[in-house]
Tab-separated table of C-alpha atoms in Angstrom:
chain	number	residue	atom	x	y	z
A	487	MET	CA	-126.260	39.046	21.227
A	488	SER	CA	-129.000	40.938	19.434
A	489	GLN	CA	-130.274	43.924	21.385
A	490	ILE	CA	-132.809	42.804	23.979
A	491	LYS	CA	-136.011	44.775	23.619
A	492	THR	CA	-137.433	44.664	27.118
A	493	GLU	CA	-140.133	47.161	26.221
A	494	LEU	CA	-141.705	44.492	24.006
A	495	LEU	CA	-141.743	41.864	26.773
A	496	ARG	CA	-144.594	41.263	29.198
A	497	LYS	CA	-144.086	40.302	32.834
A	498	ASP	CA	-146.783	37.665	32.572
A	499	ALA	CA	-145.284	36.126	29.431
A	500	PRO	CA	-144.077	32.533	29.872
A	501	ILE	CA	-140.544	31.251	30.212
A	502	GLY	CA	-139.448	28.836	27.502
A	503	VAL	CA	-137.419	25.817	28.620
A	504	PHE	CA	-136.041	23.017	26.477
A	505	ASP	CA	-133.962	19.873	26.760
A	506	SER	CA	-133.031	16.887	24.652
A	507	GLY	CA	-135.595	14.862	26.588
A	508	VAL	CA	-136.756	14.657	30.181
A	509	GLY	CA	-133.663	15.762	32.097
A	510	GLY	CA	-134.598	19.424	31.810
A	511	LEU	CA	-137.576	18.727	34.049
A	512	THR	CA	-135.173	19.045	36.985
A	513	VAL	CA	-134.667	22.670	35.903
A	514	VAL	CA	-138.424	23.155	35.524
A	515	ARG	CA	-138.918	21.760	39.025
A	516	GLU	CA	-136.490	24.316	40.444
A	517	ILE	CA	-138.127	27.190	38.545
A	518	MET	CA	-141.509	26.136	39.931
A	519	ARG	CA	-140.082	26.105	43.454
A	520	GLN	CA	-138.074	29.315	43.332
A	521	ILE	CA	-140.269	31.560	41.168
A	522	PRO	CA	-143.730	29.982	41.429
A	523	ASN	CA	-145.671	32.762	39.688
A	524	GLU	CA	-143.975	32.132	36.356
A	525	LYS	CA	-145.650	30.361	33.449
A	526	ILE	CA	-143.549	27.734	31.675
A	527	ILE	CA	-143.540	26.300	28.161
A	528	TYR	CA	-141.373	23.154	28.081
A	529	PHE	CA	-140.167	21.246	25.045
A	530	GLY	CA	-138.439	17.867	25.305
A	531	ASP	CA	-136.877	16.547	22.109
A	532	THR	CA	-137.688	12.949	22.966
A	533	ALA	CA	-137.579	11.792	19.339
A	534	ARG	CA	-133.927	12.765	18.974
A	535	VAL	CA	-132.527	12.117	22.456
A	536	PRO	CA	-129.683	11.754	23.378
A	537	TYR	CA	-127.816	14.880	22.328
A	538	GLY	CA	-124.646	13.806	24.145
A	539	SER	CA	-123.403	11.606	21.307
A	540	LYS	CA	-124.250	14.023	18.477
A	541	SER	CA	-122.095	16.612	16.721
A	542	LYS	CA	-122.010	20.313	17.519
A	543	ASP	CA	-123.626	21.193	14.176
A	544	THR	CA	-126.485	18.753	14.739
A	545	VAL	CA	-127.166	19.869	18.310
A	546	THR	CA	-127.059	23.519	17.242
A	547	ARG	CA	-129.513	22.879	14.408
A	548	PHE	CA	-131.907	21.033	16.715
A	549	SER	CA	-131.655	23.810	19.325
A	550	GLU	CA	-132.412	26.521	16.776
A	551	GLN	CA	-135.524	24.619	15.637
A	552	ILE	CA	-136.752	24.344	19.218
A	553	VAL	CA	-136.128	28.023	19.933
A	554	ARG	CA	-138.188	28.981	16.877
A	555	PHE	CA	-141.037	26.843	18.230
A	556	LEU	CA	-140.835	28.345	21.729
A	557	ARG	CA	-140.809	31.859	20.281
A	558	THR	CA	-144.294	31.247	18.882
A	559	PHE	CA	-145.544	31.513	22.492
A	560	GLN	CA	-144.054	35.022	22.888
A	561	VAL	CA	-141.813	33.785	25.706
A	562	LYS	CA	-139.874	36.464	27.618
A	563	THR	CA	-136.753	34.344	28.045
A	564	ILE	CA	-135.443	30.911	27.090
A	565	VAL	CA	-133.589	28.488	29.353
A	566	VAL	CA	-131.445	25.888	27.599
A	567	ALA	CA	-131.948	23.173	30.217
A	568	CYS	CA	-129.488	20.794	28.604
A	569	ASN	CA	-125.781	20.768	29.332
A	570	THR	CA	-124.880	19.486	25.859
A	571	ALA	CA	-126.972	22.129	24.074
A	572	SER	CA	-125.598	24.785	26.440
A	573	ALA	CA	-122.053	23.699	25.577
A	574	TYR	CA	-122.591	23.453	21.829
A	575	ALA	CA	-125.309	25.921	20.856
A	576	LEU	CA	-125.642	28.681	23.471
A	577	ASP	CA	-123.354	31.196	21.765
A	578	GLU	CA	-125.269	30.946	18.492
A	579	LEU	CA	-128.649	31.123	20.235
A	580	GLU	CA	-127.626	34.225	22.210
A	581	GLU	CA	-126.289	35.921	19.091
A	582	ASP	CA	-129.535	35.449	17.186
A	583	ALA	CA	-131.963	36.287	20.014
A	584	ASP	CA	-133.553	39.579	21.038
A	585	ILE	CA	-134.693	38.036	24.337
A	586	PRO	CA	-132.445	36.661	27.097
A	587	VAL	CA	-131.192	33.105	26.556
A	588	MET	CA	-129.643	31.279	29.504
A	589	GLY	CA	-127.779	27.978	29.690
A	590	VAL	CA	-126.997	25.748	32.657
A	591	LEU	CA	-123.193	25.627	32.451
A	592	LYS	CA	-122.290	29.120	33.669
A	593	PRO	CA	-124.445	28.981	36.832
A	594	GLY	CA	-122.990	25.565	37.644
A	595	ALA	CA	-119.423	26.736	37.052
A	596	LYS	CA	-119.921	29.782	39.274
A	597	ALA	CA	-121.337	27.685	42.114
A	598	ALA	CA	-118.444	25.221	41.885
A	599	VAL	CA	-115.835	27.969	42.164
A	600	GLU	CA	-117.626	29.307	45.227
A	601	ALA	CA	-117.878	25.836	46.797
A	602	THR	CA	-114.384	24.410	46.333
A	603	ARG	CA	-111.833	24.629	49.142
A	604	ASN	CA	-108.893	22.717	47.697
A	605	GLY	CA	-109.285	23.858	44.071
A	606	ARG	CA	-110.062	20.356	42.740
A	607	VAL	CA	-113.412	20.241	40.958
A	608	GLY	CA	-114.869	17.192	39.229
A	609	VAL	CA	-117.402	17.398	36.428
A	610	ILE	CA	-119.527	14.477	35.259
A	611	GLY	CA	-121.683	14.679	32.144
A	612	THR	CA	-122.303	13.347	28.666
A	613	GLU	CA	-119.445	12.704	26.266
A	614	ALA	CA	-120.307	15.908	24.387
A	615	THR	CA	-120.431	18.109	27.492
A	616	ILE	CA	-117.130	16.786	28.833
A	617	GLY	CA	-115.499	16.810	25.397
A	618	SER	CA	-116.498	20.428	24.772
A	619	GLY	CA	-114.371	21.628	27.686
A	620	MET	CA	-116.877	24.401	28.347
A	621	TYR	CA	-117.090	23.842	32.097
A	622	SER	CA	-113.309	24.161	32.244
A	623	LYS	CA	-113.471	27.311	30.149
A	624	TYR	CA	-116.075	28.998	32.350
A	625	ILE	CA	-114.395	27.964	35.595
A	626	LYS	CA	-110.983	29.202	34.417
A	627	GLU	CA	-112.557	32.554	33.541
A	628	LEU	CA	-113.651	32.825	37.175
A	629	SER	CA	-110.549	31.413	38.875
A	630	LYS	CA	-107.103	30.405	37.656
A	631	ASN	CA	-106.543	28.442	40.867
A	632	VAL	CA	-109.074	25.697	40.174
A	633	THR	CA	-108.205	22.446	38.410
A	634	ILE	CA	-111.060	20.693	36.628
A	635	TYR	CA	-111.318	16.936	36.178
A	636	GLY	CA	-113.966	15.758	33.708
A	637	LYS	CA	-115.515	12.312	33.469
A	638	ALA	CA	-118.037	11.242	30.825
A	639	CYS	CA	-120.787	9.011	32.235
A	640	PRO	CA	-122.779	7.889	29.164
A	641	LEU	CA	-124.721	5.124	30.923
A	642	PHE	CA	-126.349	7.373	33.528
A	643	VAL	CA	-129.023	8.836	31.229
A	644	PRO	CA	-130.497	5.500	30.052
A	645	LEU	CA	-130.380	4.134	33.618
A	646	ILE	CA	-132.195	7.202	34.937
A	647	GLU	CA	-134.777	7.162	32.144
A	648	GLU	CA	-135.494	3.516	32.960
A	649	GLY	CA	-136.292	4.616	36.509
A	650	LEU	CA	-133.295	2.825	38.053
A	651	TRP	CA	-132.511	5.719	40.406
A	652	GLU	CA	-131.801	3.531	43.411
A	653	ASP	CA	-130.691	0.213	42.016
A	654	PRO	CA	-127.611	-2.010	42.444
A	655	VAL	CA	-126.820	-1.641	38.724
A	656	THR	CA	-126.723	2.150	39.008
A	657	ASP	CA	-124.591	1.869	42.155
A	658	GLU	CA	-122.117	-0.379	40.343
A	659	ILE	CA	-121.810	1.849	37.282
A	660	ALA	CA	-121.578	5.028	39.351
A	661	GLY	CA	-118.874	3.509	41.525
A	662	ARG	CA	-116.772	2.747	38.465
A	663	TYR	CA	-117.269	6.200	36.960
A	664	LEU	CA	-116.496	8.068	40.184
A	665	ALA	CA	-113.525	6.008	41.382
A	666	GLU	CA	-110.862	8.039	39.604
A	667	LEU	CA	-112.399	11.362	40.715
A	668	ILE	CA	-112.401	10.175	44.324
A	669	ASP	CA	-108.745	9.097	43.969
A	670	ILE	CA	-107.850	12.590	42.699
A	671	ASP	CA	-109.268	14.012	45.948
A	672	ILE	CA	-111.858	16.378	44.486
A	673	ASP	CA	-113.875	18.331	47.044
A	674	THR	CA	-116.581	19.547	44.641
A	675	LEU	CA	-118.535	17.646	41.988
A	676	ILE	CA	-120.670	19.299	39.306
A	677	LEU	CA	-123.651	17.214	38.207
A	678	GLY	CA	-123.108	18.258	34.596
A	679	CYS	CA	-126.247	16.741	33.113
A	680	THR	CA	-129.778	17.714	34.076
A	681	HIS	CA	-130.664	14.045	34.582
A	682	TYR	CA	-128.085	13.581	37.323
A	683	PRO	CA	-129.874	15.357	40.203
A	684	LEU	CA	-132.301	12.420	40.106
A	685	ILE	CA	-129.510	10.138	41.417
A	686	ARG	CA	-128.026	12.769	43.708
A	687	SER	CA	-128.405	10.583	46.805
A	688	THR	CA	-126.488	7.739	45.133
A	689	LEU	CA	-123.714	10.033	43.940
A	690	GLY	CA	-123.473	11.765	47.315
A	691	ARG	CA	-123.182	8.475	49.151
A	692	LEU	CA	-120.409	7.266	46.848
A	693	VAL	CA	-118.246	10.396	46.919
A	694	GLY	CA	-118.748	11.009	50.630
A	695	GLY	CA	-119.982	13.888	52.731
A	696	ARG	CA	-116.876	16.044	52.363
A	697	VAL	CA	-117.509	16.483	48.612
A	698	SER	CA	-119.928	19.299	47.742
A	699	LEU	CA	-122.403	18.402	44.993
A	700	VAL	CA	-123.274	21.255	42.636
A	701	ASN	CA	-126.703	21.008	41.004
A	702	PRO	CA	-126.754	23.345	37.964
A	703	ALA	CA	-130.554	22.999	37.769
A	704	TYR	CA	-130.906	24.697	41.155
A	705	GLU	CA	-128.258	27.311	40.334
A	706	THR	CA	-129.852	28.096	36.957
A	707	ALA	CA	-133.269	28.749	38.501
A	708	ARG	CA	-131.661	31.031	41.081
A	709	GLU	CA	-129.780	32.979	38.411
A	710	LEU	CA	-132.939	33.176	36.288
A	711	LYS	CA	-134.811	34.725	39.199
A	712	ASP	CA	-132.036	37.284	39.736
A	713	MET	CA	-132.010	38.176	36.035
A	714	LEU	CA	-135.783	38.667	35.878
A	715	LEU	CA	-135.658	40.844	39.005
A	716	GLU	CA	-132.898	42.964	37.516
A	717	MET	CA	-134.882	43.399	34.294
A	718	ASP	CA	-138.089	44.085	36.244
A	719	MET	CA	-139.650	41.150	34.408
A	720	LEU	CA	-140.581	38.903	37.341
A	721	ASN	CA	-144.275	38.042	37.215
A	722	ASP	CA	-146.002	39.925	40.038
A	723	GLU	CA	-149.247	37.985	40.103
A	724	GLU	CA	-150.078	34.325	40.477
A	725	PRO	CA	-151.549	32.998	37.210
A	726	LYS	CA	-155.277	32.361	37.335
A	727	LEU	CA	-156.716	28.857	37.251
A	728	GLY	CA	-157.158	27.608	33.713
A	729	SER	CA	-154.456	29.911	32.324
A	730	ASN	CA	-152.283	27.078	30.976
A	731	ARG	CA	-149.692	27.864	33.580
A	732	TYR	CA	-147.476	24.933	32.621
A	733	GLN	CA	-147.489	23.518	29.102
A	734	PHE	CA	-145.423	20.544	27.964
A	735	TYR	CA	-144.513	19.543	24.429
A	736	VAL	CA	-142.424	16.670	23.118
A	737	SER	CA	-141.312	15.357	19.748
A	738	ASP	CA	-142.264	11.727	20.544
A	739	LYS	CA	-143.637	9.361	23.229
A	740	ALA	CA	-145.891	11.818	25.027
A	741	GLU	CA	-147.450	9.224	27.363
A	742	LYS	CA	-144.052	7.976	28.552
A	743	PHE	CA	-142.956	11.592	29.082
A	744	VAL	CA	-146.006	12.332	31.246
A	745	ARG	CA	-145.358	9.285	33.423
A	746	PHE	CA	-141.757	10.289	33.936
A	747	ALA	CA	-142.655	13.937	34.519
A	748	ASN	CA	-145.128	13.032	37.236
A	749	SER	CA	-142.421	11.063	39.047
A	750	ILE	CA	-140.296	14.251	39.170
A	751	ILE	CA	-142.783	17.117	39.430
A	752	LYS	CA	-145.581	16.855	41.970
A	753	TYR	CA	-147.996	19.182	40.183
A	754	GLY	CA	-150.074	16.551	38.423
A	755	ILE	CA	-148.967	16.928	34.808
A	756	LEU	CA	-151.964	15.625	32.912
A	757	SER	CA	-150.763	15.808	29.328
A	758	ALA	CA	-148.010	16.614	26.887
A	759	LYS	CA	-148.613	17.424	23.250
A	760	THR	CA	-146.526	15.880	20.473
A	761	ILE	CA	-145.095	18.410	18.035
A	762	HIS	CA	-143.160	17.658	14.870
A	763	LEU	CA	-140.706	20.497	14.591
A	764	GLU	CA	-140.290	20.124	10.854
A	765	ASP	CA	-143.958	21.068	10.530
A	766	CYS	CA	-143.560	24.304	12.530
């Protein structure tokens, strides 16, 4: 990583957050809850979603474009609120940055190791996240006694984005995806895509109460708070009214994004601005 120049950062500077689309809003929601004084600049790459079926080179290139855009707001840190981008691009983003860059995989892996009792951890996510093996890598770095079982669930994202959070179709698909993990007798399940917390109740009901569900969105916000405290960069004062406390940008379909965002975040998101990254 490039040397972080904390002396050039301001406590009241915003936090940059990005995702391939709308799933990262679950991370934003947790940041709002846990560190409410922070300003947030969010970018959702809705024109190029999903990232889960794309190559590492493509996801890395997209992520670097988004980071350059977020840096124009003088953000004090960047949260990669996308499991696929965290798996594929985080190392390159950290290497090039002189501000902290945080992904969602490491906080989720740490929480899973702390939660498991029998050493059998399931991970569900996109094909890219599961195929990367990064959750396994991070968990093995923390504990050699944990076995990781990954399952790609490619249909969850479109079902969630269609608003079918509690629907018989989602129940049917989830039951098929989770059956083999239940048979393996996992006791911990990582929701390895930022969309998945939106169907947490469905997943919890299907795997049963003895299986701990790990929400990396929650864990990432908690780790972000700890990092800002350690760096003495936590915003001390509540932003004033009219200070553009939360700003949302997308690469396409701004109206659809706002509707979806308002179903997740209860802060009355009034608008999102469309930005073409190639023009930045």
